[in-house]
Amino acid sequence: MTTPATTSAPEEARGNLLGLPRPALEAFVAGLGGRPFRARQLMNWIYKRGAGAFADMTDLSREFRARLTLAAEVRAPEIVSVQHSADGTAKWLLRADAAQAFEMVFIPEPDRGTLCISSQVGCALDCSFCATAQQGFNRNLSTAEIVGQVWLAARELAREEASGPAPAGAARPPQLERRITNVVLMGMGEPLANFRNVVPALDILLDDFGFDLSRRRVTLSTSGLVPQIYRLAEVSNVALAVSLHAPGDALRNELVPINRKHPIAELLEACWHYLDEQNGRSVTFEYVMLDGVNDSPAQARALARLLKGHPAKVNLIPFNPFPGTRYRRSPAAVIQRFRDELIQRGVLATVRRTRGEDIDAACGQLAGRVIDRTTVRLGSKVIGFSVQP
Ligand code: SAH
């Protein structure tokens, strides 16, 4: 039996163009008998115009479109659900596989629209104050799934914009930026633990023919995987954020266990090296404010001693609680005092405004969800997926 030429290959057999940086796309196009500039045309359709169907790409020949349809596709993660916060923040739950989901969050502000994307389903780093850590590590996201979040969000935002006001109860002030101007890898997962898939995704975000974002508007946040920071310095130049959270090793060992392997002094060396290599302006140090744990004025002074004279900015994040956590958020006055101590010592510091709390979309609250409670049977052993809040 022969398959009619118009039938597409099964999904798995078709290449997902969303995962291909320009050189790989050029090679793919060449394999289909297309000239290299066809890759740039394709990227223009996919990333600049948000197209997903080859049939729409009218400046490609009919014949080439037919070949593409057989061999390739533009496949973003599937949306499981979307929630809109009263402050305009939107959170999408995306399907990773039959049972697991991951999240992305869009945060509109007057002057920018920031998309916070995930790099892994779950996380293995086990930071004690983070909701994602509680579910453990499930798997790395592919390059296509990482890039696909940005592609999908851009399309969804444009579609929502075109279809009028947000759903009931989610009235948003009209002056908020609804386009994606910034992307932060601060969702679920540790991006540097998924180096191989994250780096090509960064390339596509920055490529003139891709999303064409400025390198200062793409931020990778890491818990401090020192060897990978050195590797990143060789292949990328995006902005770097580091989850510091403590001014000394004893406390950081407890909050961010990877510190036992790569202590603060080593981590900071890697940060300064990254800036030297990239001619970067500064590293942002994230510091979650945990009541009575890391928020004293003495700890602020210790943090200032660590960073003073270096190209560093501190971003204080009020802790966002989640079910089962033993931590509490520092009171606003304590956070202000902490910030003032830093500023008085010449260290730039800001307090991150918490957004999307009403839909559990705030930093560190992304827990994904088990979307299918079916148990997996392996022989006689029954493994139930752990149910996330
Ligand atoms: N793994 C990366 C990126 C994901 S987390 C990293 O560790 O940097 C993005 C930021 O949110 C990190 O600074 C993280 O420490 C912080 N965070 C995690 N849990 C939080 C919580 N419950 N409240 C506030 N911030 C949190």
Short mmCIF file of C-alpha atoms and ligand atoms in Angstrom, two decimals:
data_model
loop_
_atom_site.label_atom_id
_atom_site.label_comp_id
_atom_site.label_asym_id
_atom_site.label_seq_id
_atom_site.Cartn_x
_atom_site.Cartn_y
_atom_site.Cartn_z
CA MET A 1 0.00 0.00 0.00
CA THR A 2 1.32 3.43 -0.84
CA THR A 3 0.64 6.54 1.15
CA PRO A 4 -0.86 9.39 -0.85
CA ALA A 5 1.68 12.17 -1.31
CA THR A 6 -0.57 14.72 0.34
CA THR A 7 -0.65 12.86 3.66
CA SER A 8 1.68 14.18 6.31
CA ALA A 9 4.16 11.93 8.05
CA PRO A 10 3.33 10.96 11.62
CA GLU A 11 4.07 13.69 14.12
CA GLU A 12 7.25 12.11 15.48
CA ALA A 13 8.73 11.78 12.01
CA ARG A 14 8.38 15.48 11.21
CA GLY A 15 11.00 17.93 12.33
CA ASN A 16 9.78 20.69 14.62
CA LEU A 17 11.14 23.91 13.16
CA LEU A 18 10.69 25.72 16.50
CA GLY A 19 13.69 23.90 17.89
CA LEU A 20 16.10 24.81 15.11
CA PRO A 21 18.54 27.72 15.35
CA ARG A 22 19.27 29.36 12.00
CA PRO A 23 22.25 27.16 10.91
CA ALA A 24 20.29 24.01 11.70
CA LEU A 25 17.24 25.34 9.88
CA GLU A 26 19.41 26.17 6.86
CA ALA A 27 20.71 22.61 6.86
CA PHE A 28 17.17 21.29 7.15
CA VAL A 29 16.01 23.47 4.26
CA ALA A 30 19.01 22.37 2.16
CA GLY A 31 18.05 18.77 2.85
CA LEU A 32 14.68 19.54 1.27
CA GLY A 33 16.39 21.04 -1.75
CA GLY A 34 15.73 24.65 -0.70
CA ARG A 35 18.23 27.53 -0.92
CA PRO A 36 19.61 28.93 2.36
CA PHE A 37 17.60 32.16 2.20
CA ARG A 38 14.44 30.06 2.44
CA ALA A 39 15.42 29.45 6.08
CA ARG A 40 15.35 33.17 6.75
CA GLN A 41 11.98 33.46 5.05
CA LEU A 42 10.68 30.65 7.21
CA MET A 43 12.00 32.27 10.36
CA ASN A 44 10.39 35.51 9.37
CA TRP A 45 7.02 33.80 9.05
CA ILE A 46 7.38 31.80 12.24
CA TYR A 47 8.90 34.31 14.63
CA LYS A 48 7.99 37.73 13.27
CA ARG A 49 4.51 36.91 12.05
CA GLY A 50 3.62 34.04 14.35
CA ALA A 51 2.68 31.72 11.50
CA GLY A 52 2.35 28.03 12.22
CA ALA A 53 0.96 26.65 8.97
CA PHE A 54 3.14 26.38 5.88
CA ALA A 55 0.10 26.96 3.70
CA ASP A 56 0.03 30.57 4.94
CA MET A 57 3.62 31.25 3.90
CA THR A 58 2.70 32.63 0.54
CA ASP A 59 6.11 33.80 -0.64
CA LEU A 60 7.35 30.20 -0.64
CA SER A 61 6.60 28.19 -3.74
CA ARG A 62 3.65 25.88 -3.59
CA GLU A 63 5.93 22.95 -4.20
CA PHE A 64 8.33 23.85 -1.39
CA ARG A 65 5.40 24.33 0.97
CA ALA A 66 4.17 20.86 0.09
CA ARG A 67 7.59 19.40 0.83
CA LEU A 68 7.71 21.26 4.13
CA THR A 69 4.29 19.99 5.11
CA LEU A 70 5.49 16.43 4.62
CA ALA A 71 8.76 16.82 6.47
CA ALA A 72 8.24 19.50 9.09
CA GLU A 73 5.89 21.28 11.43
CA VAL A 74 5.72 24.18 13.84
CA ARG A 75 4.64 22.57 17.09
CA ALA A 76 4.37 24.53 20.33
CA PRO A 77 3.44 22.98 23.67
CA GLU A 78 -0.25 22.36 24.08
CA ILE A 79 -2.17 24.61 26.47
CA VAL A 80 -3.88 22.76 29.30
CA SER A 81 -5.34 25.88 30.91
CA VAL A 82 -4.85 29.62 31.29
CA GLN A 83 -5.54 31.88 34.25
CA HIS A 84 -5.71 35.67 34.29
CA SER A 85 -4.85 37.64 37.40
CA ALA A 86 -6.59 40.83 38.43
CA ASP A 87 -3.27 42.67 37.86
CA GLY A 88 -3.05 41.58 34.21
CA THR A 89 -0.62 38.70 34.81
CA ALA A 90 -1.47 35.54 32.89
CA LYS A 91 -0.32 32.01 33.65
CA TRP A 92 -0.51 29.11 31.23
CA LEU A 93 -0.27 25.48 32.18
CA LEU A 94 1.35 23.57 29.32
CA ARG A 95 1.42 19.87 28.63
CA ALA A 96 4.75 18.10 28.86
CA ASP A 97 3.35 14.61 28.42
CA ALA A 98 0.25 12.67 29.36
CA ALA A 99 0.75 13.19 33.05
CA GLN A 100 2.95 16.23 33.62
CA ALA A 101 2.60 19.91 32.97
CA PHE A 102 4.78 23.00 33.28
CA GLU A 103 4.04 26.70 33.45
CA MET A 104 4.81 30.04 31.88
CA VAL A 105 3.77 33.48 33.10
CA PHE A 106 3.30 36.80 31.30
CA ILE A 107 3.75 39.94 33.38
CA PRO A 108 2.57 43.18 31.76
CA GLU A 109 3.96 46.48 33.00
CA PRO A 110 3.54 49.99 31.63
CA ASP A 111 6.91 49.96 29.86
CA ARG A 112 7.52 46.28 29.19
CA GLY A 113 5.95 42.87 28.86
CA THR A 114 7.94 40.08 30.48
CA LEU A 115 7.46 36.42 29.74
CA CYS A 116 8.78 34.07 32.40
CA ILE A 117 9.46 30.65 30.88
CA SER A 118 10.36 27.21 32.19
CA SER A 119 13.40 25.16 31.22
CA GLN A 120 12.58 21.87 32.94
CA VAL A 121 9.56 20.00 34.23
CA GLY A 122 10.27 20.02 37.94
CA CYS A 123 13.75 20.69 39.29
CA ALA A 124 16.48 18.65 40.94
CA LEU A 125 18.17 21.47 42.85
CA ASP A 126 15.96 21.18 45.92
CA CYS A 127 16.04 24.77 47.16
CA SER A 128 14.14 24.67 50.43
CA PHE A 129 11.85 27.68 49.78
CA CYS A 130 10.81 26.84 46.20
CA ALA A 131 7.53 25.19 45.20
CA THR A 132 8.99 23.62 42.06
CA ALA A 133 11.57 21.77 44.15
CA GLN A 134 8.81 19.93 45.97
CA GLN A 135 7.84 17.94 42.93
CA GLY A 136 11.35 16.77 42.19
CA PHE A 137 12.81 16.52 38.72
CA ASN A 138 10.75 15.12 35.89
CA ARG A 139 12.56 15.95 32.65
CA ASN A 140 14.35 18.57 30.58
CA LEU A 141 12.29 20.61 28.16
CA SER A 142 13.42 20.41 24.54
CA THR A 143 14.66 23.47 22.67
CA ALA A 144 11.36 23.47 20.77
CA GLU A 145 9.41 23.47 24.03
CA ILE A 146 11.47 26.35 25.40
CA VAL A 147 11.22 28.47 22.23
CA GLY A 148 7.65 27.26 21.77
CA GLN A 149 6.61 28.98 25.00
CA VAL A 150 7.60 32.38 23.62
CA TRP A 151 6.03 31.68 20.23
CA LEU A 152 2.82 30.46 21.84
CA ALA A 153 2.55 33.31 24.34
CA ALA A 154 3.09 35.90 21.61
CA ARG A 155 0.29 34.34 19.57
CA GLU A 156 -2.05 34.01 22.53
CA LEU A 157 -1.49 37.61 23.61
CA ALA A 158 -2.10 38.87 20.09
CA ARG A 159 -5.24 36.77 19.86
CA GLU A 160 -6.55 38.01 23.22
CA GLU A 161 -5.78 41.58 22.24
CA ALA A 162 -7.66 41.17 18.98
CA SER A 163 -10.64 39.55 20.64
CA GLY A 164 -11.24 42.41 23.03
CA PRO A 165 -11.10 42.65 26.82
CA ALA A 166 -9.79 39.89 29.04
CA PRO A 167 -12.27 37.45 30.57
CA ALA A 168 -14.63 38.64 33.30
CA GLY A 169 -12.91 39.43 36.58
CA ALA A 170 -9.60 40.05 34.87
CA ALA A 171 -10.06 43.66 33.83
CA ARG A 172 -6.64 45.05 33.07
CA PRO A 173 -5.54 48.64 32.92
CA PRO A 174 -5.27 49.42 29.21
CA GLN A 175 -1.85 51.07 29.48
CA LEU A 176 -0.04 47.80 30.23
CA GLU A 177 2.35 46.53 27.57
CA ARG A 178 0.81 43.45 25.98
CA ARG A 179 3.72 42.45 23.78
CA ILE A 180 6.66 40.36 24.89
CA THR A 181 9.63 42.71 25.19
CA ASN A 182 11.61 40.69 27.75
CA VAL A 183 12.08 37.00 28.41
CA VAL A 184 13.34 35.60 31.71
CA LEU A 185 14.28 31.99 32.35
CA MET A 186 12.88 32.13 35.86
CA GLY A 187 10.04 29.67 35.60
CA MET A 188 10.29 26.02 36.52
CA GLY A 189 13.66 24.33 36.45
CA GLU A 190 17.36 25.16 36.47
CA PRO A 191 18.26 26.41 32.98
CA LEU A 192 21.97 25.62 33.30
CA ALA A 193 21.13 22.01 34.20
CA ASN A 194 19.52 21.82 30.75
CA PHE A 195 22.41 23.56 29.02
CA ARG A 196 22.22 21.60 25.78
CA ASN A 197 18.63 22.61 25.02
CA VAL A 198 18.67 26.06 26.60
CA VAL A 199 21.60 27.51 24.64
CA PRO A 200 20.06 26.96 21.16
CA ALA A 201 16.82 28.42 22.52
CA LEU A 202 18.71 31.56 23.60
CA ASP A 203 20.21 31.75 20.10
CA ILE A 204 16.74 31.78 18.56
CA LEU A 205 15.48 34.40 21.03
CA LEU A 206 18.36 36.70 20.07
CA ASP A 207 18.66 35.96 16.35
CA ASP A 208 17.69 38.94 14.12
CA PHE A 209 15.62 36.52 12.09
CA GLY A 210 14.23 34.90 15.24
CA PHE A 211 12.58 36.83 18.05
CA ASP A 212 15.26 39.50 17.68
CA LEU A 213 15.35 40.33 21.40
CA SER A 214 18.23 42.41 22.71
CA ARG A 215 20.64 40.41 24.87
CA ARG A 216 19.88 42.71 27.77
CA ARG A 217 16.23 41.74 27.57
CA VAL A 218 16.82 38.03 27.90
CA THR A 219 17.80 36.94 31.40
CA LEU A 220 18.93 33.52 32.49
CA SER A 221 18.55 32.90 36.21
CA THR A 222 20.63 30.21 37.87
CA SER A 223 20.92 28.80 41.35
CA GLY A 224 24.68 28.77 40.83
CA LEU A 225 25.96 25.95 38.62
CA VAL A 226 29.50 27.32 38.47
CA PRO A 227 31.05 25.20 35.68
CA GLN A 228 28.06 25.91 33.45
CA ILE A 229 28.39 29.66 34.04
CA TYR A 230 31.91 29.43 32.57
CA ARG A 231 30.57 27.40 29.65
CA LEU A 232 27.76 29.87 29.10
CA ALA A 233 30.30 32.70 28.91
CA GLU A 234 31.79 30.97 25.87
CA VAL A 235 28.58 30.58 23.91
CA SER A 236 26.08 33.24 24.95
CA ASN A 237 25.86 36.80 26.17
CA VAL A 238 22.41 37.10 27.72
CA ALA A 239 21.93 38.86 31.03
CA LEU A 240 22.74 36.75 34.06
CA ALA A 241 20.79 36.57 37.30
CA VAL A 242 21.97 34.47 40.22
CA SER A 243 19.85 33.22 43.09
CA LEU A 244 22.04 34.13 46.05
CA HIS A 245 19.58 34.32 48.96
CA ALA A 246 22.19 34.32 51.73
CA PRO A 247 25.33 36.31 52.49
CA GLY A 248 27.25 33.33 53.91
CA ASP A 249 27.88 29.70 53.04
CA ALA A 250 26.35 28.13 56.15
CA LEU A 251 22.90 29.58 55.47
CA ARG A 252 23.16 29.25 51.69
CA ASN A 253 24.02 25.55 52.08
CA GLU A 254 20.65 25.18 53.71
CA LEU A 255 18.59 27.30 51.32
CA VAL A 256 20.31 26.47 48.04
CA PRO A 257 21.93 23.05 48.50
CA ILE A 258 24.06 23.32 45.33
CA ASN A 259 26.12 25.76 47.41
CA ARG A 260 27.71 22.79 49.17
CA LYS A 261 29.32 21.94 45.87
CA HIS A 262 29.95 25.47 44.62
CA PRO A 263 30.30 27.90 47.53
CA ILE A 264 29.69 31.63 47.32
CA ALA A 265 33.28 32.73 46.64
CA GLU A 266 33.52 30.38 43.66
CA LEU A 267 30.12 31.46 42.41
CA LEU A 268 30.99 35.14 42.55
CA GLU A 269 34.26 34.51 40.67
CA ALA A 270 32.25 32.85 37.91
CA CYS A 271 29.85 35.81 37.80
CA TRP A 272 32.64 38.39 37.39
CA HIS A 273 34.24 36.19 34.75
CA TYR A 274 30.93 36.06 32.87
CA LEU A 275 30.68 39.86 32.87
CA ASP A 276 34.29 40.26 31.70
CA GLU A 277 33.75 37.86 28.84
CA GLN A 278 30.44 39.35 27.78
CA ASN A 279 31.22 42.98 28.39
CA GLY A 280 28.06 42.86 30.50
CA ARG A 281 26.91 45.66 32.74
CA SER A 282 26.06 43.81 35.91
CA VAL A 283 24.85 40.58 37.42
CA THR A 284 21.51 40.62 39.19
CA PHE A 285 21.53 38.79 42.51
CA GLU A 286 18.13 37.52 43.55
CA TYR A 287 17.53 37.39 47.27
CA VAL A 288 14.29 35.95 48.57
CA MET A 289 13.17 37.63 51.79
CA LEU A 290 12.41 34.96 54.39
CA ASP A 291 11.10 36.15 57.73
CA GLY A 292 13.69 35.69 60.47
CA VAL A 293 15.96 33.58 58.24
CA ASN A 294 18.02 35.85 55.98
CA ASP A 295 16.49 39.29 56.47
CA SER A 296 18.35 40.94 59.36
CA PRO A 297 20.24 44.24 59.02
CA ALA A 298 23.45 42.38 59.90
CA GLN A 299 22.85 40.03 57.00
CA ALA A 300 22.22 43.02 54.73
CA ARG A 301 25.56 44.47 55.79
CA ALA A 302 27.29 41.14 55.16
CA LEU A 303 25.69 41.02 51.70
CA ALA A 304 26.88 44.56 51.00
CA ARG A 305 30.45 43.59 51.95
CA LEU A 306 30.27 40.69 49.53
CA LEU A 307 29.08 42.74 46.57
CA LYS A 308 30.40 46.24 47.15
CA GLY A 309 32.63 47.51 44.37
CA HIS A 310 31.42 44.85 41.96
CA PRO A 311 29.02 45.31 39.05
CA ALA A 312 26.10 43.85 40.97
CA LYS A 313 22.44 44.64 41.50
CA VAL A 314 20.37 43.05 44.21
CA ASN A 315 16.76 42.18 43.58
CA LEU A 316 14.92 41.47 46.81
CA ILE A 317 12.02 39.09 46.26
CA PRO A 318 9.32 38.99 48.94
CA PHE A 319 8.87 35.28 49.64
CA ASN A 320 5.78 33.83 47.98
CA PRO A 321 4.29 31.15 50.18
CA PHE A 322 2.86 27.88 48.91
CA PRO A 323 1.07 25.05 50.69
CA GLY A 324 3.30 23.09 53.03
CA THR A 325 6.16 25.60 53.25
CA ARG A 326 7.76 26.33 56.60
CA TYR A 327 8.81 29.86 55.59
CA ARG A 328 7.03 33.19 55.91
CA ARG A 329 7.47 36.42 53.98
CA SER A 330 9.49 39.14 55.68
CA PRO A 331 7.33 42.13 56.66
CA ALA A 332 7.46 45.06 54.21
CA ALA A 333 9.27 47.28 56.71
CA VAL A 334 11.99 44.67 57.19
CA ILE A 335 12.45 44.42 53.43
CA GLN A 336 12.74 48.21 53.16
CA ARG A 337 15.29 48.32 55.96
CA PHE A 338 17.31 45.56 54.27
CA ARG A 339 17.24 47.48 51.00
CA ASP A 340 18.28 50.72 52.72
CA GLU A 341 21.25 49.00 54.39
CA LEU A 342 22.43 47.87 50.96
CA ILE A 343 21.90 51.23 49.30
CA GLN A 344 23.66 53.09 52.11
CA ARG A 345 26.67 50.89 51.44
CA GLY A 346 26.66 51.64 47.73
CA VAL A 347 25.00 48.45 46.54
CA LEU A 348 22.14 48.89 44.07
CA ALA A 349 19.01 47.20 45.33
CA THR A 350 15.38 47.00 44.30
CA VAL A 351 12.39 45.19 45.70
CA ARG A 352 10.55 43.00 43.20
CA ARG A 353 6.89 43.77 43.04
CA THR A 354 4.93 40.59 43.50
CA ARG A 355 2.55 39.89 40.63
CA GLY A 356 -0.11 37.31 39.93
CA GLU A 357 -0.32 36.10 43.52
CA ASP A 358 -4.04 35.45 43.20
CA ILE A 359 -3.36 32.82 40.53
CA ASP A 360 -0.21 31.36 42.13
CA ALA A 361 1.88 32.84 39.35
CA ALA A 362 4.40 34.65 41.56
CA CYS A 363 8.11 33.74 41.72
CA GLY A 364 8.76 30.34 43.14
CA GLN A 365 5.13 29.32 43.08
CA LEU A 366 5.22 27.50 39.78
CA ALA A 367 4.55 23.91 40.63
CA GLY A 368 3.10 22.59 37.43
CA ARG A 369 0.40 20.08 38.03
CA VAL A 370 -0.29 16.46 37.58
CA ILE A 371 -2.95 16.51 34.92
CA ASP A 372 -3.66 12.84 34.76
CA ARG A 373 -3.95 10.89 37.96
CA THR A 374 -3.66 7.55 36.23
CA THR A 375 -1.13 5.32 37.87
CA VAL A 376 1.65 3.72 35.88
CA ARG A 377 2.07 0.03 36.38
CA LEU A 378 5.52 -1.45 36.08
CA GLY A 379 5.10 -5.14 36.55
CA SER A 380 3.46 -5.59 39.90
CA LYS A 381 4.75 -2.29 41.21
CA VAL A 382 2.25 0.54 41.16
CA ILE A 383 3.73 4.01 40.93
CA GLY A 384 1.32 6.87 41.53
CA PHE A 385 2.42 10.25 40.24
CA SER A 386 2.85 12.56 43.16
CA VAL A 387 0.02 15.04 43.25
CA GLN A 388 1.09 18.65 43.31
CA PRO A 389 -0.89 21.40 45.02
N1 SAH B 1 16.52 27.70 38.96
C1 SAH B 1 16.70 29.08 38.63
C2 SAH B 1 15.48 29.78 38.05
C3 SAH B 1 14.11 29.50 38.66
S1 SAH B 1 13.56 30.35 40.06
C4 SAH B 1 17.20 29.82 39.85
O1 SAH B 1 17.28 29.23 40.91
O2 SAH B 1 17.56 30.98 39.72
C5 SAH B 1 13.46 32.06 39.78
C6 SAH B 1 13.66 32.84 41.08
O3 SAH B 1 12.57 32.67 41.99
C7 SAH B 1 14.90 32.37 41.82
O4 SAH B 1 15.63 33.46 42.28
C8 SAH B 1 14.30 31.61 42.96
O5 SAH B 1 15.19 31.49 44.02
C9 SAH B 1 13.08 32.43 43.30
N2 SAH B 1 12.12 31.73 44.16
C10 SAH B 1 11.96 30.41 44.29
N3 SAH B 1 10.98 30.14 45.17
C11 SAH B 1 10.50 31.33 45.59
C12 SAH B 1 9.44 31.71 46.47
N4 SAH B 1 8.68 30.79 47.05
N5 SAH B 1 9.22 33.01 46.66
C13 SAH B 1 9.96 33.94 46.01
N6 SAH B 1 10.95 33.65 45.15
C14 SAH B 1 11.23 32.35 44.94
#
